[in-house]
Coordinates of C-alpha atoms and ligand atoms in Angstrom, one line a residue:
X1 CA 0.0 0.0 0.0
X2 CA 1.4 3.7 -1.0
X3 CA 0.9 6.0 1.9
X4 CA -0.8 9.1 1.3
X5 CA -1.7 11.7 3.6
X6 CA -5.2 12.5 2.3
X7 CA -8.3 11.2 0.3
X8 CA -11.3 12.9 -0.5
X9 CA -14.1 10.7 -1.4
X10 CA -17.0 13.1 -3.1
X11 CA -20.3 11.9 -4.5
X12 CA -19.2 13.7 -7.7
X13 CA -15.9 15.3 -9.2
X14 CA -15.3 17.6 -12.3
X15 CA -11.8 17.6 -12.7
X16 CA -12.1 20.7 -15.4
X17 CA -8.6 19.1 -17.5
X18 CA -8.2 16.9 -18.8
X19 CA -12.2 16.2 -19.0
X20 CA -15.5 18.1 -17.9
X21 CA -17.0 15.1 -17.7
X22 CA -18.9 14.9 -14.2
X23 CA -17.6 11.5 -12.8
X24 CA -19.2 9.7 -9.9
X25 CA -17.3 7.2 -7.5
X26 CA -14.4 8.6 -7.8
X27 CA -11.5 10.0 -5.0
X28 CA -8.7 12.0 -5.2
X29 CA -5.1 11.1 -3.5
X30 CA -3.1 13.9 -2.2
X31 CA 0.1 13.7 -0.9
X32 CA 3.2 16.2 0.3
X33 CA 0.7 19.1 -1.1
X34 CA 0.3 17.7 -4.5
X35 CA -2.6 16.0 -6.2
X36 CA -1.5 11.9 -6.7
X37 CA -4.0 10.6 -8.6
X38 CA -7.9 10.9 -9.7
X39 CA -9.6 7.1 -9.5
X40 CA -12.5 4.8 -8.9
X41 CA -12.7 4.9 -4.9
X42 CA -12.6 1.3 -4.9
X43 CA -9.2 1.1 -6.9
X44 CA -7.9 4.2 -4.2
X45 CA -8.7 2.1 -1.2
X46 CA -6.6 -0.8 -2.5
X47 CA -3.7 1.1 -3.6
X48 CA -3.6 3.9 -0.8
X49 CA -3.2 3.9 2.6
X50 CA -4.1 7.3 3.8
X51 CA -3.6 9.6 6.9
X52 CA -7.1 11.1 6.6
X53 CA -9.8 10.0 4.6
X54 CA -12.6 12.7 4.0
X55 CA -15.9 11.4 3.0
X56 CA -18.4 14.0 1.3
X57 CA -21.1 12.1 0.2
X58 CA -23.7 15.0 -1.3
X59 CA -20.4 16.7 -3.0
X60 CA -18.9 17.7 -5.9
X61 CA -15.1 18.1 -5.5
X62 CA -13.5 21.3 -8.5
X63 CA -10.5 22.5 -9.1
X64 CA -9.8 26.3 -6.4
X65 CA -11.6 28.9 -7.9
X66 CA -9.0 31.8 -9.0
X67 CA -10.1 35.6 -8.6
X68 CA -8.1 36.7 -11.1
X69 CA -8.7 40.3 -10.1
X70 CA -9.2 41.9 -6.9
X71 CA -7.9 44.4 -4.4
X72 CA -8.3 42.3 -1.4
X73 CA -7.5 45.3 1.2
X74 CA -10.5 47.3 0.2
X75 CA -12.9 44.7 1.9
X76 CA -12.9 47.3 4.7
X77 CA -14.5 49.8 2.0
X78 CA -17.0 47.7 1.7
X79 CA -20.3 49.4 1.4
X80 CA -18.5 52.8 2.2
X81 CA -19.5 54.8 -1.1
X82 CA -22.3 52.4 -3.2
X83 CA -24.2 53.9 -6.1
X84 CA -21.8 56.4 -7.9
X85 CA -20.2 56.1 -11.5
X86 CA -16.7 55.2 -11.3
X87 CA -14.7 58.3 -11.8
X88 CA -16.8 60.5 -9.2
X89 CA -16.5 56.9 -6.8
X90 CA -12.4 56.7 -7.7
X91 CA -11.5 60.5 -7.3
X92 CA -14.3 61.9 -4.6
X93 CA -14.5 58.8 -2.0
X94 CA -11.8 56.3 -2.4
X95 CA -8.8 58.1 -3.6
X96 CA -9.2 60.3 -0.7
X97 CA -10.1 57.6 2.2
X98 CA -7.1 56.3 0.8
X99 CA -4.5 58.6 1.1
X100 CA -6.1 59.3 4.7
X101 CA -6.4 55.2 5.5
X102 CA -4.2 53.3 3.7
X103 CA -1.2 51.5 5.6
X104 CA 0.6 48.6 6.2
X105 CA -1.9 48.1 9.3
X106 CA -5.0 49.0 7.3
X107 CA -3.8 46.5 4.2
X108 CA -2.8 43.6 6.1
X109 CA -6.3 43.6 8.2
X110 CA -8.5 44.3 4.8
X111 CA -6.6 41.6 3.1
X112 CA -7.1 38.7 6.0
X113 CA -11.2 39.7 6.1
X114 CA -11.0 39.6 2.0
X115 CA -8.8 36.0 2.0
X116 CA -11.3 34.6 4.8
X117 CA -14.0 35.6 3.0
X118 CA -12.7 34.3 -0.2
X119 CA -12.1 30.8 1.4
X120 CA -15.1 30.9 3.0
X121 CA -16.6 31.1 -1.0
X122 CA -14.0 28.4 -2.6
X123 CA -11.2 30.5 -3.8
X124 CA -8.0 29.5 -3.6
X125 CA -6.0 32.0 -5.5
X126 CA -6.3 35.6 -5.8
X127 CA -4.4 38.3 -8.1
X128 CA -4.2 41.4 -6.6
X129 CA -3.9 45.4 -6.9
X130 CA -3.3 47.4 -4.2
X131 CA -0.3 49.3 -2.3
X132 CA 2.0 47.8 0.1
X133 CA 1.9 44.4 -2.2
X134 CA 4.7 43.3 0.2
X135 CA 2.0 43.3 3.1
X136 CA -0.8 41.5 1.0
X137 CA 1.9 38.4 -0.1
X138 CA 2.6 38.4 3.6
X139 CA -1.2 38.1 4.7
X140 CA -1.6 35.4 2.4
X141 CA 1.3 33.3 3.3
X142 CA 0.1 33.6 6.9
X143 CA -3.2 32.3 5.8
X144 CA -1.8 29.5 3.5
X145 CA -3.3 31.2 0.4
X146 CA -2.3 31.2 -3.0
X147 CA -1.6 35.1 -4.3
X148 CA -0.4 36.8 -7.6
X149 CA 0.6 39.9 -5.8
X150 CA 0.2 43.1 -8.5
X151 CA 3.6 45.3 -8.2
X152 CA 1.2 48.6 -8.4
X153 CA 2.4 51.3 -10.4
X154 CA 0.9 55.0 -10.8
X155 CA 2.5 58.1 -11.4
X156 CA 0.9 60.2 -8.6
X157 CA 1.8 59.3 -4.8
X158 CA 0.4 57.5 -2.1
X159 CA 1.6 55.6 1.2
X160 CA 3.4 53.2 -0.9
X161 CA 5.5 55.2 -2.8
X162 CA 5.7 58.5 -4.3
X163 CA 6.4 58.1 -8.0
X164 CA 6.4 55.9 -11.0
X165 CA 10.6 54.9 -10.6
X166 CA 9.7 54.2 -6.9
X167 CA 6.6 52.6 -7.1
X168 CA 8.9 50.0 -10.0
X169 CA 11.8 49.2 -7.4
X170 CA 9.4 48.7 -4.4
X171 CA 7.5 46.0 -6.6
X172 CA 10.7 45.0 -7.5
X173 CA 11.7 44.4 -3.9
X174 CA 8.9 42.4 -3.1
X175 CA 9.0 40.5 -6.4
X176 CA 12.8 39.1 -4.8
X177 CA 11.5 39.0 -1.5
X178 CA 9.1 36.1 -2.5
X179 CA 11.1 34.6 -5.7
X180 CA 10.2 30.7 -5.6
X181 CA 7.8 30.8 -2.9
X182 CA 4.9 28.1 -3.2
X183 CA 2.3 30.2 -2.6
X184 CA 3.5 33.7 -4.1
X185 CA 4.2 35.2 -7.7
X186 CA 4.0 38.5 -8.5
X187 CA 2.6 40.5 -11.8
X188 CA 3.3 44.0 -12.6
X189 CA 0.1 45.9 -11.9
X190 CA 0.3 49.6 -13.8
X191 CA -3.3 50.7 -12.5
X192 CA -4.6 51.9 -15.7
X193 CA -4.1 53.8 -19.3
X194 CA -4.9 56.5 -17.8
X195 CA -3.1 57.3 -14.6
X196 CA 0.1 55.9 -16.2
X197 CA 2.1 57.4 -18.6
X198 CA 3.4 56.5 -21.4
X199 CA 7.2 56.1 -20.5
X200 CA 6.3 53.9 -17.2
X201 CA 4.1 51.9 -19.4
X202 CA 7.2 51.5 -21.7
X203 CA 9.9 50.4 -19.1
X204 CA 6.6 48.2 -17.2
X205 CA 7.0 46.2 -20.4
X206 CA 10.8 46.4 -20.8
X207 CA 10.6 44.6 -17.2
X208 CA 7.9 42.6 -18.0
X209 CA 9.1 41.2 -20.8
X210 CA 12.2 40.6 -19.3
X211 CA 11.2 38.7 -15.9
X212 CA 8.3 37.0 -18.3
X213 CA 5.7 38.3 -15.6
X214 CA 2.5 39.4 -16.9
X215 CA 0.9 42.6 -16.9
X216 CA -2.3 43.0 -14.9
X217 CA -3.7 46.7 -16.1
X218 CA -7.7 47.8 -15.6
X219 CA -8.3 48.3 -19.7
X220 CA -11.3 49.6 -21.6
X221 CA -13.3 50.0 -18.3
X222 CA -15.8 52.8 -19.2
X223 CA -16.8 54.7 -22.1
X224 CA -15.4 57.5 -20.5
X225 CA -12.2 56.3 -20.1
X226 CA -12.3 55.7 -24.4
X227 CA -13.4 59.2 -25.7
X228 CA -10.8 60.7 -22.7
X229 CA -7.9 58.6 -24.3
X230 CA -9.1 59.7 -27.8
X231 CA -8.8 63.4 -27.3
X232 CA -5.8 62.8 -24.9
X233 CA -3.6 60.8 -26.8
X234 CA -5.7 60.5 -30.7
X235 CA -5.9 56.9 -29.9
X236 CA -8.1 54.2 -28.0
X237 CA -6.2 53.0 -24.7
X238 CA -5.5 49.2 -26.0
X239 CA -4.2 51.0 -29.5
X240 CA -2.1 53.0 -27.2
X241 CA -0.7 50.0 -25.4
X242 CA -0.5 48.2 -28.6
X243 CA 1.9 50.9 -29.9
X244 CA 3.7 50.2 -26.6
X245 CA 4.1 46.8 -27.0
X246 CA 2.0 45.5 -24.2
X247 CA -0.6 43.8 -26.1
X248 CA 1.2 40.4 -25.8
X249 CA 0.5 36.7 -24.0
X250 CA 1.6 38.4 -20.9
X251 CA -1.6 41.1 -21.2
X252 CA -4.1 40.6 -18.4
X253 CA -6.8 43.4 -19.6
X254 CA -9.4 43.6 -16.9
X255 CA -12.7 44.6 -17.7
X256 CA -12.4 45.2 -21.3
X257 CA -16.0 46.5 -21.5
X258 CA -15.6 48.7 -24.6
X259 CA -14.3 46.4 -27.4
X260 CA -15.0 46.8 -31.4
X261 CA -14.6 43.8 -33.5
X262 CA -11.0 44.6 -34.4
X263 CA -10.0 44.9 -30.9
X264 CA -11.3 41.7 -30.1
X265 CA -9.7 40.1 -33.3
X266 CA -5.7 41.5 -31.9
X267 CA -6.6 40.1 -28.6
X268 CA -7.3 37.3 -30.2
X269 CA -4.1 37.3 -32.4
X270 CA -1.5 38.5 -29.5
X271 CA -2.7 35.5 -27.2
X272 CA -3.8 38.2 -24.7
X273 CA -6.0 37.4 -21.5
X274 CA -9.3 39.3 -20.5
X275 CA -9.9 39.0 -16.7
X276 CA -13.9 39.7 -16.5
X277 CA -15.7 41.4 -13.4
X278 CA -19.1 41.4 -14.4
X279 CA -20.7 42.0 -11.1
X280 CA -18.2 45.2 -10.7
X281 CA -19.3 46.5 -14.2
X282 CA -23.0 46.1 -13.5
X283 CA -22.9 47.7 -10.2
X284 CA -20.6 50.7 -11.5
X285 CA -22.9 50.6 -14.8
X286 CA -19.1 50.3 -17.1
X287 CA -20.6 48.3 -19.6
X288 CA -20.8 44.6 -20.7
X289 CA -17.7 42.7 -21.6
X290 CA -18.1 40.4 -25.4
X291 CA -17.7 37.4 -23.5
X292 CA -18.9 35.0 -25.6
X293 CA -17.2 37.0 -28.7
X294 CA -14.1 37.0 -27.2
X295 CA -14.3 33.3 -26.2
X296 CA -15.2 32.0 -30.2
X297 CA -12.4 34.4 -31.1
X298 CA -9.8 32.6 -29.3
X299 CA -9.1 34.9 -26.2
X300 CA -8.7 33.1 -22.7
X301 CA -11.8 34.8 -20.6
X302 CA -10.4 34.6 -16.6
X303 CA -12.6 35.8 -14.0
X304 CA -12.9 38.7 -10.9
X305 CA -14.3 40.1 -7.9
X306 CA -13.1 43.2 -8.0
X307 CA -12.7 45.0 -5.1
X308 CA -15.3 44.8 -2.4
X309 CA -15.9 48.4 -2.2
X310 CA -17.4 47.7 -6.1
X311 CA -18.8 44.7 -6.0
X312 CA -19.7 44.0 -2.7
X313 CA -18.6 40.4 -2.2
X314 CA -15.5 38.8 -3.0
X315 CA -17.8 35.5 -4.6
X316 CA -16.1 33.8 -7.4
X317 CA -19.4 31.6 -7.7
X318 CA -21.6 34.4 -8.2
X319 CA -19.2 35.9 -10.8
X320 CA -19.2 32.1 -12.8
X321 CA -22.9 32.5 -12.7
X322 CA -23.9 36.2 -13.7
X323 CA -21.3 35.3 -16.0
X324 CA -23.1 32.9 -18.0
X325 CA -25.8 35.1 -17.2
X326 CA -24.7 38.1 -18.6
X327 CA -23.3 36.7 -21.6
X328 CA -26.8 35.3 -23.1
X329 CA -28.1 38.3 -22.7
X330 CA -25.4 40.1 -24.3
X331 CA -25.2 38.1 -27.0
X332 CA -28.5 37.3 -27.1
X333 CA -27.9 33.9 -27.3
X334 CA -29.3 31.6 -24.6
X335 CA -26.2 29.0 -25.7
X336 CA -23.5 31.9 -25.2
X337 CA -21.4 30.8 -22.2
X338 CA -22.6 27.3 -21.4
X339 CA -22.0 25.9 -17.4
X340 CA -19.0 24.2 -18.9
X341 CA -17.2 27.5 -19.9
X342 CA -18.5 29.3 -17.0
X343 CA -16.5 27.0 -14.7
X344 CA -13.6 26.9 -17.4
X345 CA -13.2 31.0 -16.7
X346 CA -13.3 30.5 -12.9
X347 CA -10.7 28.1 -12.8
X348 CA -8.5 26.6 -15.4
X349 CA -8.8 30.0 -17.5
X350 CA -7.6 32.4 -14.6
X351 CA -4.7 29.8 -14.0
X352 CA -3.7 30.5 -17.4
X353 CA -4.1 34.2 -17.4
X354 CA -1.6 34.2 -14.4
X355 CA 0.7 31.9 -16.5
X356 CA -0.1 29.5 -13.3
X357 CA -1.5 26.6 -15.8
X358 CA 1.3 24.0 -15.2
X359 CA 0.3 24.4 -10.6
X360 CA -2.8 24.8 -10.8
X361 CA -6.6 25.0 -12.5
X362 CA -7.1 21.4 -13.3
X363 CA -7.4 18.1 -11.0
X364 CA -4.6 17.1 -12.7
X365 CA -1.8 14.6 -11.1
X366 CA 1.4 16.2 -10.5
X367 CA -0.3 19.9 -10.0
X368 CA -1.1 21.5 -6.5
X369 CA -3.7 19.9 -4.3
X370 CA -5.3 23.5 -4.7
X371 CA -9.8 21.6 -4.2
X372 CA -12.7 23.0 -3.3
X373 CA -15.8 20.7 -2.3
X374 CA -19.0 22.3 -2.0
X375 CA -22.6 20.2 -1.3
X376 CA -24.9 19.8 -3.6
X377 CA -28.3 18.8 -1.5
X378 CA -31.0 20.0 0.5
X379 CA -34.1 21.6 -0.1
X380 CA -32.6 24.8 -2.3
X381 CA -31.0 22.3 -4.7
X382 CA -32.5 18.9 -5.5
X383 CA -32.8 17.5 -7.7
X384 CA -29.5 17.5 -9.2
X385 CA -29.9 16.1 -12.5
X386 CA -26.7 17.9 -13.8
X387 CA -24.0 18.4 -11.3
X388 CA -22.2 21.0 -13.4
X389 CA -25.6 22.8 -13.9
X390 CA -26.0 22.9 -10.2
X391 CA -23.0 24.0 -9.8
X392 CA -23.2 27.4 -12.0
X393 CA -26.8 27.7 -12.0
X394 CA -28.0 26.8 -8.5
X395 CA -25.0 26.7 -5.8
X396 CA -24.1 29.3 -3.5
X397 CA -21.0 30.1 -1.5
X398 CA -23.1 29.1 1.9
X399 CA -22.7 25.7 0.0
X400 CA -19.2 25.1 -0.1
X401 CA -17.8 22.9 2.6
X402 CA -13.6 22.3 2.1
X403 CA -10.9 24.5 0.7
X404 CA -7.3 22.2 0.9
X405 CA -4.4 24.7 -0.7
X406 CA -1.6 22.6 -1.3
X407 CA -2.7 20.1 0.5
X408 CA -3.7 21.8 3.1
X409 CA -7.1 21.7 4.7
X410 CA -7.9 25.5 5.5
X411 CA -11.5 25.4 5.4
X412 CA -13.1 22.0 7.2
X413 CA -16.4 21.6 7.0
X414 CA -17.5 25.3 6.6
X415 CA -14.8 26.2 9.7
X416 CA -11.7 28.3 9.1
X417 CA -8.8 26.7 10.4
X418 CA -6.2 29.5 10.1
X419 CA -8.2 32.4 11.6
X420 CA -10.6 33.5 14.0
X421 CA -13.5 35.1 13.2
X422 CA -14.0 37.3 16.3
X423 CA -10.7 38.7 15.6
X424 CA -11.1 39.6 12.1
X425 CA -14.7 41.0 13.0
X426 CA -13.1 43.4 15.9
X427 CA -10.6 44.8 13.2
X428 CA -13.3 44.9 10.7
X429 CA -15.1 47.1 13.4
X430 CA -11.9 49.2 14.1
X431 CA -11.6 50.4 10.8
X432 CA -15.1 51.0 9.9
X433 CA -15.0 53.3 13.2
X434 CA -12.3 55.5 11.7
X435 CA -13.9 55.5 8.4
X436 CA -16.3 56.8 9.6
X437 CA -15.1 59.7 12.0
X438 CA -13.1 60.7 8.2
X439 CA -16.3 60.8 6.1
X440 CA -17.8 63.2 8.8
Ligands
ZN501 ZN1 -10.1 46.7 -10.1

């Protein structure tokens, strides 16, 4: 007998690569952090002998979901300024809560409530945007979470740093700091077209190309943010960073709400990635992303949260779903964005976007042991004639039951293991206090 340190026995598993199939009676072995093998239980239990054995008998077991865009310190701006369009909410309320808020104390408590909350929902990897990156890879190594940590650039200054050249060597800094780290990698995070030039946008690809880290950059957000570039600079913003050589495999465009066909098409062509928030764009009324366009045209669709203070909930399975959602009614095409693809863009697609495809995304052997299980049963959800259906069309995060990250189990049975609730609700309540005395 091989020993193994865990099994997990679900009723059902979609293993996402190399098949979507739903298969029943099957268990997965995990062993020193890594997935072993996917097989009929009956075969497991004859070959393995394992340290734990969990049974989940109304489950499906998935591959982590991946946020593959956040800003997982602005949980504690969650609900502070709802109901505004996005440049009055950017440069009136958060811009300026920030520069009087923002700290390594304020980042590393936003980003434990956002990474409990995201475990609490089934994600397992987040990419983030937000200052003091060094404090966010920290928070998530503490927690045993999986983070692409954005090396934020701007040209204006904040706590972090106080130009463009600083704000580079900072994320540079942390970038070493966490080189080979299981759980960390880093991407360069230029905030957007327009809040960075074009000569930090230049060297951000210089570096980016190369390091071979990609570029995570909010893109093609809001009309406003087109017909500004076009009297700015003559050109749309992805023409722009075309001309600067960014639209390349390493391009993570988030949002990408204003596309033509032709923009689509060079997506397409470079091998770019779009990371899409739908829930963000609804709520900040930005505009509906071509999904299903972009997805026939070749371009590798990842998905994100957002921010909490624009969303409100950091819920990757409520993303998978208005996804689908959105898409249909977008394209007007009730077959646009089947469950399939939804769960293809919460997983295996934001793996790929983070250049992450060969760890994790997939139940494959030899990757991560990165699994989330979530049940399947009870009065909201029966019958399940389709597990994957259920999955996308029905579940909810309340559902989901086990998070293991590398193996290891940080969400049992709907309990946290790695953090205590009380504490992150007192420094949730902290914060909100001084919020509060500022927006007086
Ligand atoms: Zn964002």
């Amino acid at each position: 007998m091989e020993r193994i340190d865990t099994l997990i026995t679900p009723r059902w598993c979609i293993a996402v690569e190399p098949t979507m199939q739903v298969q029943e009676g099957v268990s997965l072995a995990v062993d020193k952090g890594r997935i072993v093998a996917l097989l009929p239980t009956a075969e497991a239990l004859g070959r393995f002998s394992p340290g734990a054995v969990h049974e989940r008998p109304d489950h499906v077991l998935i591959p982590g979901l991946v946020n593959a865009h956040t800003h997982a310190a602005m949980n504690l701006f969650r609900g502070f300024a709802d109901d505004i369009p996005l440049r009055e909410w950017l440069e009136e309320h958060i811009w300026p809560a920030e520069g009087r808020w923002v700290s390594p104390e304020f980042v590393a408590d936003g980003t434990r409530l956002a990474i409990a909350e995201m475990l609490r929902g089934g994600i397992t990897c987040f990419a983030d945007m937000y200052y003091f990156p060094d404090v966010v890879a920290d928070a998530a190594v503490a927690a045993g979470m999986r983070a692409a940590v954005g090396m934020i650039v701007l040209e204006f200054p904040t706590a972090w740093a106080q130009d463009a050249g600083e704000y580079l060597t900072k994320g540079l800094a942390v970038r070493d700091r966490f080189k080979g780290h299981p759980l960390i990698t880093t991407t360069f995070a230029p905030h957007a077209p327009y809040t960075v030039g074009d000569e930090t946008l230049q060297r951000v690809r210089q570096l980016a190309d190369q390091l071979e880290v990609p570029v995570h950059i909010h893109v093609h957000e809001t009309a406003h943010e087109i017909s500004e570039s076009l009297s700015q600079y003559g050109r749309r913003p992805l023409a722009r960073l075309e001309g600067l050589g960014l639209v390349t495999p390493g391009l993570m465009a988030v949002h990408a709400t204003q596309l033509d066909g032709d923009e689509i098409d060079g997506l397409a062509r470079a091998g770019a990635h779009v990371v899409h928030c739908p829930r963000s764009n609804l709520k900040l009324a930005s505009g509906a992303c071509r999904v299903a366009e972009l997805s026939e045209a070749g371009v590798n669709v990842a998905l994100g949260t957002d921010g909490a203070a624009s969303n409100n909930r950091l819920d990757l399975l409520a993303e998978m779903q208005l996804a689908a959602l959105l898409a249909k009614l977008t394209a007007a095409d009730a077959c646009a964005v089947p469950a399939a693809e939804a769960l293809r863009m919460a997983t295996i697609n934001g793996a790929r976007a983070l250049n992450l495809e060969q760890e994790i995304g997939s139940l494959t052997p030899g990757k991560s042991a990165d699994v989330t299980c979530i049940a399947l049963a009870g009065l909201t959800q029966d019958p399940v004639f389709d597990p994957l259906s259920a999955l996308v069309y029905t579940a909810g995060r309340e559902q989901v039951s086990d998070v293991w990250i590398a193996g290891q189990h940080l969400l049992n049975q709907g309990e946290l293991s790695r953090f205590d609730p009380a504490d992150l609700r007192a420094r949730a309540d902290h914060w909100q206090q001084r919020l509060l005395e500022f927006a007086l």
